[in-house]
mmCIF file of C-alpha atoms and ligand atoms in Angstrom:
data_model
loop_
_atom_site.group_PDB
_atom_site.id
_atom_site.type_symbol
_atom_site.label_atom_id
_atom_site.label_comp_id
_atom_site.label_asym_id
_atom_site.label_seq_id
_atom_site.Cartn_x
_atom_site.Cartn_y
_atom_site.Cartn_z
ATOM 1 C CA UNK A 1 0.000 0.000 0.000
ATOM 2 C CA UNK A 2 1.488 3.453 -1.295
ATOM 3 C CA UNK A 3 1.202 6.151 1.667
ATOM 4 C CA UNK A 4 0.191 8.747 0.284
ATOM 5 C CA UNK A 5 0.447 12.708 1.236
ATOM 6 C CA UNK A 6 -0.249 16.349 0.134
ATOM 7 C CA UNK A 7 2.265 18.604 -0.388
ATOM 8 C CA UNK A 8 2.259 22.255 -1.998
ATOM 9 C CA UNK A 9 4.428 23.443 -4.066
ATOM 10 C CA UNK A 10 4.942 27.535 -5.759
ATOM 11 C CA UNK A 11 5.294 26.040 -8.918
ATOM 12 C CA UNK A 12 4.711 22.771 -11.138
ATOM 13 C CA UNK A 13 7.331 23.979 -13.940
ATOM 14 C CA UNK A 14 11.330 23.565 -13.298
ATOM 15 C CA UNK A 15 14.533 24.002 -15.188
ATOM 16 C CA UNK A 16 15.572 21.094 -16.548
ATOM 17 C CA UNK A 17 18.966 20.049 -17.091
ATOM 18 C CA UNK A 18 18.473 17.053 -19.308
ATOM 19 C CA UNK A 19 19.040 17.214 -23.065
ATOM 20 C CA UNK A 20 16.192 18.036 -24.996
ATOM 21 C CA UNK A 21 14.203 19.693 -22.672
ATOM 22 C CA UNK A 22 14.170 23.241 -21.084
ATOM 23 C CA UNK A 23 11.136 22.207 -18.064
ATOM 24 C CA UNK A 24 10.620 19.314 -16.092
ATOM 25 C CA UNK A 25 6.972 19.203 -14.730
ATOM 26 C CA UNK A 26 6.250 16.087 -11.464
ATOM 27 C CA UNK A 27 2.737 16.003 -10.575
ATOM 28 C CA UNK A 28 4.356 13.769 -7.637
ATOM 29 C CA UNK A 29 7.309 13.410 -5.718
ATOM 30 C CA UNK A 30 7.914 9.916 -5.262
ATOM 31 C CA UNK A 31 6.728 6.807 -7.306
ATOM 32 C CA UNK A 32 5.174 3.828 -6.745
ATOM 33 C CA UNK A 33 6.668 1.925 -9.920
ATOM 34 C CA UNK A 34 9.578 1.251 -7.332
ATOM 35 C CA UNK A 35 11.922 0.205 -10.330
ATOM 36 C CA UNK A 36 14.859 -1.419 -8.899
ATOM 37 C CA UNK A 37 17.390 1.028 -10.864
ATOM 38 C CA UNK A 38 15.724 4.085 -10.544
ATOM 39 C CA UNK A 39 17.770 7.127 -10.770
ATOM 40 C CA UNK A 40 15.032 9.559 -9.307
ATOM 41 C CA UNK A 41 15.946 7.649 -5.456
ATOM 42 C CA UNK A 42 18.016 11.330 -4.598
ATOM 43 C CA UNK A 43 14.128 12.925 -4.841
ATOM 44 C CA UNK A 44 13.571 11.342 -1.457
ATOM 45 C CA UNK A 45 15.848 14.228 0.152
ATOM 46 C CA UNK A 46 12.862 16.404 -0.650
ATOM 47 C CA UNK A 47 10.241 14.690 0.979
ATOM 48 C CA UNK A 48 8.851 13.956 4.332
ATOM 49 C CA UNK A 49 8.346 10.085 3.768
ATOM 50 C CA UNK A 50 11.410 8.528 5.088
ATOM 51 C CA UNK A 51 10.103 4.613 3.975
ATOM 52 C CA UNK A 52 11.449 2.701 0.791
ATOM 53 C CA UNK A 53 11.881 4.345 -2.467
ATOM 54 C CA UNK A 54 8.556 3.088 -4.138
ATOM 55 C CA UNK A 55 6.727 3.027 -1.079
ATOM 56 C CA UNK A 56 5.618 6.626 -0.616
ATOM 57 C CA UNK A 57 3.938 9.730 -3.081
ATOM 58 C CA UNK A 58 3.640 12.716 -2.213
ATOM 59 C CA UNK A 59 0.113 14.800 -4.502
ATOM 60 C CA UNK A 60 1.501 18.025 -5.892
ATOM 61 C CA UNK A 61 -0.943 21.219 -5.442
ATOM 62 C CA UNK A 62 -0.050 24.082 -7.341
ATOM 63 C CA UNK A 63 -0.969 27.213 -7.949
ATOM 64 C CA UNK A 64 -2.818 27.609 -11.296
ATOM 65 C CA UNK A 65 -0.387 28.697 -14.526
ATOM 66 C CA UNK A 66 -0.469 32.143 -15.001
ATOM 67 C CA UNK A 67 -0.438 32.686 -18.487
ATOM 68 C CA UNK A 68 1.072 36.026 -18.428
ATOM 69 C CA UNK A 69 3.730 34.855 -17.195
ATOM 70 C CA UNK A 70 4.231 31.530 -18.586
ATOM 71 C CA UNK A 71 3.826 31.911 -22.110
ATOM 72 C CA UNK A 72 6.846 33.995 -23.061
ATOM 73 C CA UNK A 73 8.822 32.121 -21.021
ATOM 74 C CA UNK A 74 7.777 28.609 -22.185
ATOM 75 C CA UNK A 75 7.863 30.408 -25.765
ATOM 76 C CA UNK A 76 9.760 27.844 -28.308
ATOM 77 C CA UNK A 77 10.497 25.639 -25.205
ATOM 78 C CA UNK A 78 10.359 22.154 -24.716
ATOM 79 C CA UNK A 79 8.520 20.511 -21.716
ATOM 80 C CA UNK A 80 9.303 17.505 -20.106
ATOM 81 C CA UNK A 81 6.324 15.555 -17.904
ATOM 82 C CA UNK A 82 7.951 13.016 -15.685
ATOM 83 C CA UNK A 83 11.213 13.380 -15.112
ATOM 84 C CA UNK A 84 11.835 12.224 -11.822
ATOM 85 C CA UNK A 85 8.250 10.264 -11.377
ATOM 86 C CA UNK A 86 5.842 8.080 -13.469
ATOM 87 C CA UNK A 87 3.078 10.743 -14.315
ATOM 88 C CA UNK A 88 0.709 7.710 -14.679
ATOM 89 C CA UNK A 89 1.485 6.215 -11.648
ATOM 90 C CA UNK A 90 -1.610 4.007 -10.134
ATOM 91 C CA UNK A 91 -2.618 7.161 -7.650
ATOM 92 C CA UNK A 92 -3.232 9.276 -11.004
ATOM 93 C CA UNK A 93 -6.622 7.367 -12.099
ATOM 94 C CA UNK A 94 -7.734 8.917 -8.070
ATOM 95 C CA UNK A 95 -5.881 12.615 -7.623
ATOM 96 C CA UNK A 96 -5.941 13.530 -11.821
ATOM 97 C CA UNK A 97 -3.021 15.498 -11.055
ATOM 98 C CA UNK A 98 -1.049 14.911 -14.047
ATOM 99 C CA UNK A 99 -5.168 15.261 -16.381
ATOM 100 C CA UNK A 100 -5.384 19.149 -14.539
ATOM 101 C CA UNK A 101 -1.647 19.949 -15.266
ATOM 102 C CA UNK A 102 -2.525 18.914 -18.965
ATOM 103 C CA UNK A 103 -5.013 20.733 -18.922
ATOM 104 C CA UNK A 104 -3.606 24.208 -17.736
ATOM 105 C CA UNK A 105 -0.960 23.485 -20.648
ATOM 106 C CA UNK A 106 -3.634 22.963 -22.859
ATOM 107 C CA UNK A 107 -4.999 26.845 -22.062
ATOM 108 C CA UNK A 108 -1.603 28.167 -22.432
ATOM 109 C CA UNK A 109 -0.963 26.222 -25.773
ATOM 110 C CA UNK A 110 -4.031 27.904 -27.684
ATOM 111 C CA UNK A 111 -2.781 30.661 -29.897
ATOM 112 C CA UNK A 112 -3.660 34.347 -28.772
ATOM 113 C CA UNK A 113 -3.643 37.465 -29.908
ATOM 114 C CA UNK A 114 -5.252 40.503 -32.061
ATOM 115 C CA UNK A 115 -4.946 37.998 -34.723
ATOM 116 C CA UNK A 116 -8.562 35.367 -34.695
ATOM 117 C CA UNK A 117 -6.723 33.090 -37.367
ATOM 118 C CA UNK A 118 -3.338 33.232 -35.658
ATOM 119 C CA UNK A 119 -3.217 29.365 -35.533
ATOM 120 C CA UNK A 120 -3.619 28.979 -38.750
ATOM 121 C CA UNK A 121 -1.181 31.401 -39.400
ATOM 122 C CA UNK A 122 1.263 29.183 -37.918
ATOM 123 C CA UNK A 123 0.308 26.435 -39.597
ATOM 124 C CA UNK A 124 1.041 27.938 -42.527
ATOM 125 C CA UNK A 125 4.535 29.070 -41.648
ATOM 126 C CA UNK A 126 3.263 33.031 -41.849
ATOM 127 C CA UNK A 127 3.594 33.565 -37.878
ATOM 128 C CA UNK A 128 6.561 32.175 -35.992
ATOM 129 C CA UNK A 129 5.904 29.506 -33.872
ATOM 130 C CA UNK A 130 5.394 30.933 -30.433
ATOM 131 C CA UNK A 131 4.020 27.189 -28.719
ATOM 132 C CA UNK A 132 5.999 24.776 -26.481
ATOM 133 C CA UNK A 133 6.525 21.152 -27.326
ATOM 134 C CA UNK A 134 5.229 18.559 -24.824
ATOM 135 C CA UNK A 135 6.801 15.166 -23.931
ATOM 136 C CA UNK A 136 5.471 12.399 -21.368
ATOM 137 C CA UNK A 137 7.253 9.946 -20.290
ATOM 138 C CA UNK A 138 5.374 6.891 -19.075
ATOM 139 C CA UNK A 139 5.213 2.954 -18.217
ATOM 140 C CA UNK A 140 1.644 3.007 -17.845
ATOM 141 C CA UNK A 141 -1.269 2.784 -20.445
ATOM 142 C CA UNK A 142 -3.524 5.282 -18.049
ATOM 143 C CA UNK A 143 -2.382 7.719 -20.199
ATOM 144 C CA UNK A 144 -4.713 6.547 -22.874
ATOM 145 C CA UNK A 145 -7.311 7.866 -20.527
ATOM 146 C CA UNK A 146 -5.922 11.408 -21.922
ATOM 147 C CA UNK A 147 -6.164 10.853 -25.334
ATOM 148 C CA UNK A 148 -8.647 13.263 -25.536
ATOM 149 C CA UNK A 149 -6.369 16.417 -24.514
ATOM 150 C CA UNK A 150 -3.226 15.501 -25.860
ATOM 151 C CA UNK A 151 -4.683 15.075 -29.341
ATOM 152 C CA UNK A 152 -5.064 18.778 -28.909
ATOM 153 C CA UNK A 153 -1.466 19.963 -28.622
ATOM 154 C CA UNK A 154 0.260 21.260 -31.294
ATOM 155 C CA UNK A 155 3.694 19.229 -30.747
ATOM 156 C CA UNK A 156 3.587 16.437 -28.352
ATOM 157 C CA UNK A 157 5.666 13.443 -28.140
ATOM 158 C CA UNK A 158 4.528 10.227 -25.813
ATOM 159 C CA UNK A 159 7.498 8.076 -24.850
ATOM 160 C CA UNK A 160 6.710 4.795 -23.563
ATOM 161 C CA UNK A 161 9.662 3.345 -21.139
ATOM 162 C CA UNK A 162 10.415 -0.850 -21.991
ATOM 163 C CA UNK A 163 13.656 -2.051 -21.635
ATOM 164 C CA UNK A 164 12.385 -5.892 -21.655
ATOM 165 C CA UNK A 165 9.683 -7.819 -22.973
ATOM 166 C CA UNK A 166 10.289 -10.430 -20.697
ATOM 167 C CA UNK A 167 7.486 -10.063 -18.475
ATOM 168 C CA UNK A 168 8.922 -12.344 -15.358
ATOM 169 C CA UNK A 169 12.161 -10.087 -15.556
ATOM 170 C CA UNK A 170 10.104 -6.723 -15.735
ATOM 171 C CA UNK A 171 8.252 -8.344 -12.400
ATOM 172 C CA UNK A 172 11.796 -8.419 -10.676
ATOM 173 C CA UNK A 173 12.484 -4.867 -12.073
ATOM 174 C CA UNK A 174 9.132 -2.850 -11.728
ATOM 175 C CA UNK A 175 6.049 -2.695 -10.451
ATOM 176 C CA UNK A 176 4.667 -0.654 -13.372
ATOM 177 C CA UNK A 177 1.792 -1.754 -15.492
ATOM 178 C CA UNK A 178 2.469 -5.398 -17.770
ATOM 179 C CA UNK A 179 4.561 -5.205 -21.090
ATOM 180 C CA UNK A 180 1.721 -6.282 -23.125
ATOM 181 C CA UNK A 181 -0.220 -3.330 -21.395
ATOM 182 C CA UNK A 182 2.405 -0.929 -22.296
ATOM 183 C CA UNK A 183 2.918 -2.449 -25.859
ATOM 184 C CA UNK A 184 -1.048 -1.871 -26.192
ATOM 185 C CA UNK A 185 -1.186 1.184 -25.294
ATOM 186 C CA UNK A 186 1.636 2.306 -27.322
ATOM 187 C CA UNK A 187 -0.279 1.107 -30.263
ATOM 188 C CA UNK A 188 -3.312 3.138 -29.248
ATOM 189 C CA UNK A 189 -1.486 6.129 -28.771
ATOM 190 C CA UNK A 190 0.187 5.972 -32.448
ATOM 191 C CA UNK A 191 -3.355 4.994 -34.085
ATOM 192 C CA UNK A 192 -4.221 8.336 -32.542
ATOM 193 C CA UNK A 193 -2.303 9.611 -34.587
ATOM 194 C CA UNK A 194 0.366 11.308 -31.883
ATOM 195 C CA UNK A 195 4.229 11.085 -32.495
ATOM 196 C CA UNK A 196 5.227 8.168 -30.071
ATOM 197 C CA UNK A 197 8.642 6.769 -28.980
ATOM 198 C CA UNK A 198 9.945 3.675 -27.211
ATOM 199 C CA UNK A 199 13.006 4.294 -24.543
ATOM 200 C CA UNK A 200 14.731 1.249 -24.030
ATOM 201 C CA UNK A 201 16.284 2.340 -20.882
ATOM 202 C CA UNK A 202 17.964 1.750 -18.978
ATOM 203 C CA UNK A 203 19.619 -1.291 -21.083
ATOM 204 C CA UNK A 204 20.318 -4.192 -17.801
ATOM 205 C CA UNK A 205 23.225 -5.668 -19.508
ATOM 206 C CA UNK A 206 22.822 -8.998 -20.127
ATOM 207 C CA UNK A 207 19.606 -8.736 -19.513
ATOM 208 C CA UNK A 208 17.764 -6.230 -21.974
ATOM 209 C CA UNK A 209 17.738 -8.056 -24.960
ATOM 210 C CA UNK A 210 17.245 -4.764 -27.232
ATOM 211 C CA UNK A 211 16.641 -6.812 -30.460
ATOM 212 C CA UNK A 212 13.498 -8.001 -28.966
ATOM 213 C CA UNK A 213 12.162 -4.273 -28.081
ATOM 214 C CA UNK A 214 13.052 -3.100 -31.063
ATOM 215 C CA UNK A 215 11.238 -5.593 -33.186
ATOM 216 C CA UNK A 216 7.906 -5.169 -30.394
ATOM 217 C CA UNK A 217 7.602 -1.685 -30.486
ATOM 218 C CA UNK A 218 8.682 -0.798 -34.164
ATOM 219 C CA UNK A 219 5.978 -0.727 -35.806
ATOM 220 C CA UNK A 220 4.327 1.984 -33.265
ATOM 221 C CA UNK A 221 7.090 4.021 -33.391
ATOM 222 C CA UNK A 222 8.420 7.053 -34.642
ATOM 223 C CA UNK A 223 11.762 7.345 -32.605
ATOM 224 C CA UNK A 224 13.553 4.565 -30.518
ATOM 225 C CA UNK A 225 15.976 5.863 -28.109
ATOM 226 C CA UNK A 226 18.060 3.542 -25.850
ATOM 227 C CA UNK A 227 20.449 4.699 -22.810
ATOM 228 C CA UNK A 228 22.837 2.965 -20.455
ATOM 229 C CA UNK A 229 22.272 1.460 -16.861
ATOM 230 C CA UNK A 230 23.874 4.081 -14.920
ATOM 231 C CA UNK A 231 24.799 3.130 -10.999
ATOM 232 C CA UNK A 232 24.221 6.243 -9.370
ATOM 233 C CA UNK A 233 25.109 5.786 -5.640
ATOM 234 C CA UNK A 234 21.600 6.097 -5.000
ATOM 235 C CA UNK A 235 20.786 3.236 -6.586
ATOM 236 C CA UNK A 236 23.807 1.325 -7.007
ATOM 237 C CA UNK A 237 23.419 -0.854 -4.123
ATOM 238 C CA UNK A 238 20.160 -2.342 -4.809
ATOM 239 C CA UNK A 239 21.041 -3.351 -8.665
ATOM 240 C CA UNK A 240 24.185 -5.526 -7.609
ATOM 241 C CA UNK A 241 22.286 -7.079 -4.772
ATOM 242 C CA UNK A 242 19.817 -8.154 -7.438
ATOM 243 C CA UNK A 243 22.386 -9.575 -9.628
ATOM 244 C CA UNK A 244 24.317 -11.217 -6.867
ATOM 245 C CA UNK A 245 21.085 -12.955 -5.711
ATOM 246 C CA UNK A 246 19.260 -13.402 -8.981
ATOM 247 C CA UNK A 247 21.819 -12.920 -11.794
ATOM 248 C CA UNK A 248 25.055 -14.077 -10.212
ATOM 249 C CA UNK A 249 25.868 -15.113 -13.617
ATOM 250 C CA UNK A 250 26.349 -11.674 -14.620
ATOM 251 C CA UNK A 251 28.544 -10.514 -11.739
ATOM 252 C CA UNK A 252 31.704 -10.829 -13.093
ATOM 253 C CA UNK A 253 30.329 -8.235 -16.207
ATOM 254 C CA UNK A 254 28.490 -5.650 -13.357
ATOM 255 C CA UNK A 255 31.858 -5.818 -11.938
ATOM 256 C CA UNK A 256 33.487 -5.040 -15.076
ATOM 257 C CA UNK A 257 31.323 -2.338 -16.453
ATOM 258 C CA UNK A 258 30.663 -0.461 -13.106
ATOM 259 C CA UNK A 259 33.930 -1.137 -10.979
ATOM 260 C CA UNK A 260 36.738 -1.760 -13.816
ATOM 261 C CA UNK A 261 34.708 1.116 -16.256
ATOM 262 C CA UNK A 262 35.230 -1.264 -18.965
ATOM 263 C CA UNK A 263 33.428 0.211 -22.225
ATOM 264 C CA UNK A 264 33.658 -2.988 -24.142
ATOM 265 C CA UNK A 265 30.361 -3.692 -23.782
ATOM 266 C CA UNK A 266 28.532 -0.591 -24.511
ATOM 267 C CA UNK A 267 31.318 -0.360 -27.661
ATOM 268 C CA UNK A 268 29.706 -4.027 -28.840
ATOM 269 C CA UNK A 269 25.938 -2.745 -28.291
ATOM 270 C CA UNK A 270 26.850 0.146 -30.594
ATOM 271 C CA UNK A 271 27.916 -1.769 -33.114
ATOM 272 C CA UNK A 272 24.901 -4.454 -32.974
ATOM 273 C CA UNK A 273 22.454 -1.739 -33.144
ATOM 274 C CA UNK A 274 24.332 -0.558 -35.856
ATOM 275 C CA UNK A 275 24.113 -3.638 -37.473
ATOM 276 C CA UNK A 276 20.035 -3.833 -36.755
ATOM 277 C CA UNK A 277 19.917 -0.450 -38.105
ATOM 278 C CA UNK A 278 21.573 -1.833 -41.752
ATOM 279 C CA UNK A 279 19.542 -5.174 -41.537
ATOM 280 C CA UNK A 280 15.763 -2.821 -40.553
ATOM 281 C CA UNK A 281 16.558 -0.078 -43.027
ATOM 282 C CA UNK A 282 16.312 2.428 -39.863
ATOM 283 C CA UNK A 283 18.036 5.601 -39.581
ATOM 284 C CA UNK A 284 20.866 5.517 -36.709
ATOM 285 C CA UNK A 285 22.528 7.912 -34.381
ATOM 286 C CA UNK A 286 23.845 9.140 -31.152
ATOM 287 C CA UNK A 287 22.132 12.471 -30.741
ATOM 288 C CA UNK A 288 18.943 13.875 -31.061
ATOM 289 C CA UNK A 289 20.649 16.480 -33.193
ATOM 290 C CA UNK A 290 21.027 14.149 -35.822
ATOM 291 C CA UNK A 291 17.920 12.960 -36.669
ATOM 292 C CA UNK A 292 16.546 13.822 -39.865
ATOM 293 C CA UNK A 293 12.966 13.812 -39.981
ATOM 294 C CA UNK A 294 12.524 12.738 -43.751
ATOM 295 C CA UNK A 295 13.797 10.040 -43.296
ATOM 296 C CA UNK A 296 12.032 6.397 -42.918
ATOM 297 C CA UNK A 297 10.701 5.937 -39.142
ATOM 298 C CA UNK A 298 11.453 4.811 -36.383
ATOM 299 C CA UNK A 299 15.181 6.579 -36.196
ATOM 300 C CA UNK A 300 17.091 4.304 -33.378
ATOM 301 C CA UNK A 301 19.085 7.000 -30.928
ATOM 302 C CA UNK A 302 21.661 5.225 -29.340
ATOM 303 C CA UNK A 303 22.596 7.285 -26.296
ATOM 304 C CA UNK A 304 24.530 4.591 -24.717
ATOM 305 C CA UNK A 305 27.454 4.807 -27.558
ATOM 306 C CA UNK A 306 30.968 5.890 -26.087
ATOM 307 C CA UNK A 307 31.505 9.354 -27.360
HETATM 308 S S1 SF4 B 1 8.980 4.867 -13.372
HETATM 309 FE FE1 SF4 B 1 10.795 6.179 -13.531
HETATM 310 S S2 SF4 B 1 10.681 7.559 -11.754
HETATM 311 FE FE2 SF4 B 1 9.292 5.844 -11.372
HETATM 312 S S3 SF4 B 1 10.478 4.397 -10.157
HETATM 313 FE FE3 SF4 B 1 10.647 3.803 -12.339
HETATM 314 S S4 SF4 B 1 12.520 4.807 -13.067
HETATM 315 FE FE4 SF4 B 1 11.919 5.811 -11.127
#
């Protein structure tokens, strides 16, 4: 049982510091996914729960965005929703936090103005494009329950998290909705006709078997992006205790990816995905920069390559 608590906040919207996005929105602190690796562990400094990561959320209130003040600065900005939480966690169907935070970005989004046809102005490449982009990132398919709203932003991208389809291993590494209920609603979401990309991430090495994402979710997809299993300290502990009780198999590579910094393995990824990339016909690269959007979807984004 997730406790559960209030807690206030002056404002939803944050820098961000993560590439390819200028705010970070949380309707929660904390998240009841509980993934084993979660990097987002450091968030529990902020609250007042002092139980197991997974085991406590804390319900954002916030005051209502003002749009005098948010729409020049969110002006050609990019938006991130879930950064350091699931926005779609279980608690969302009850407190609609993340719905009513959609929703006040939905009011800002609508184009203003002395001009009545401004919108289409836009459209039409006549007015500069004055909107943010939205992105949600999400394990859960309750955000097909919001269809209805994001269907009405101008640029939004839905990013559905799988870095297995191995439903017994995502049981040891989540407590997030099924595979075949992310899969789903990944499906339902790209029917809608909204941009829609898988993150592999983060790749469990020896574990994620990326081949077998890739091949689920391509045909829903218009990106693919995959990323590394980074040990932060927060959550270092708890990933080789699983793999010395569970894995112990794969304790002599943990060891020499996260003690000896050995890139060999992260070099040999690259170059398979390369390799799926040639043998799928998909576009490949290692930055977001690089993707060109004429060309054939889904573009695979390896972020895990060794610079
Ligand atoms: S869904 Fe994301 S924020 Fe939530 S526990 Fe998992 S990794 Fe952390």
């Amino acid at each position: 049982m997730t406790q559960t608590s209030v807690k206030s906040v002056k404002s939803i919207l944050s820098r961000s510091q993560l590439p390819g996005s200028d705010w970070a929105a949380n309707p929660y602190l904390g998240c009841s996914h509980a993934c084993l690796y979660c990097y987002a562990r450091f968030m529990q400094r902020f609250s007042e729960h002092s139980g197991p990561w997974g085991s406590f959320i804390e319900v954002k209130d916030w005051p209502e965005l003002d749009p005098i003040k948010e729409r020049p600065r969110l002006a050609g900005k990019s938006i991130l929703i879930g950064s350091v939480t699931d926005p779609y966690l279980p608690e969302e169907a009850e407190f609609k936090r993340t719905r009513t935070l959609l929703q006040q970005l939905l009011a800002l989004s609508q184009p203003t103005g002395l001009l009545s046809n401004a919108g289409l102005l836009q459209n039409e490449g006549l007015l500069p494009d004055e909107g943010f982009s939205l992105t949600l990132i999400t394990k859960s398919d309750l955000i097909t329950r919001d269809l209805d709203l994001l269907k009405q932003f101008p640029q939004v991208r839905v990013v559905f998290s799988i870095n297995t389809v191995d439903e017994a291993l995502k049981a040891q590494l989540d407590a997030a909705p099924s595979i075949a209920r992310r899969l789903s609603a990944l499906k339902t979401c790209h029917d809608a006709g909204l941009k829609t990309a898988c993150f592999i991430a983060p790749i469990m090495p020896g574990l994620t078997d990326v081949a077998a994402v890739i091949h689920a979710v391509r045909p829903y997809c218009h990106e693919i992006w995959l990323d590394s299993l980074n040990l932060h300290p927060s959550c270092k502990e708890p990933v080789l205790r699983y793999i010395a009780s569970q894995q112990p198999h794969l304790k002599p590579l943990y060891h020499a990816i996260y003690e000896a910094h050995d890139l060999n393995f992260w070099r040999e990824l690259d170059r398979y995905l390369r390799q799926i990339a040639v043998a799928c016909n998909l576009p490949y690269c290692t930055d977001f920069a690089e993707i060109k959007p004429s060309e054939a979807k889904p573009a695979l984004v390896n972020f895990s390559a060794p610079s």
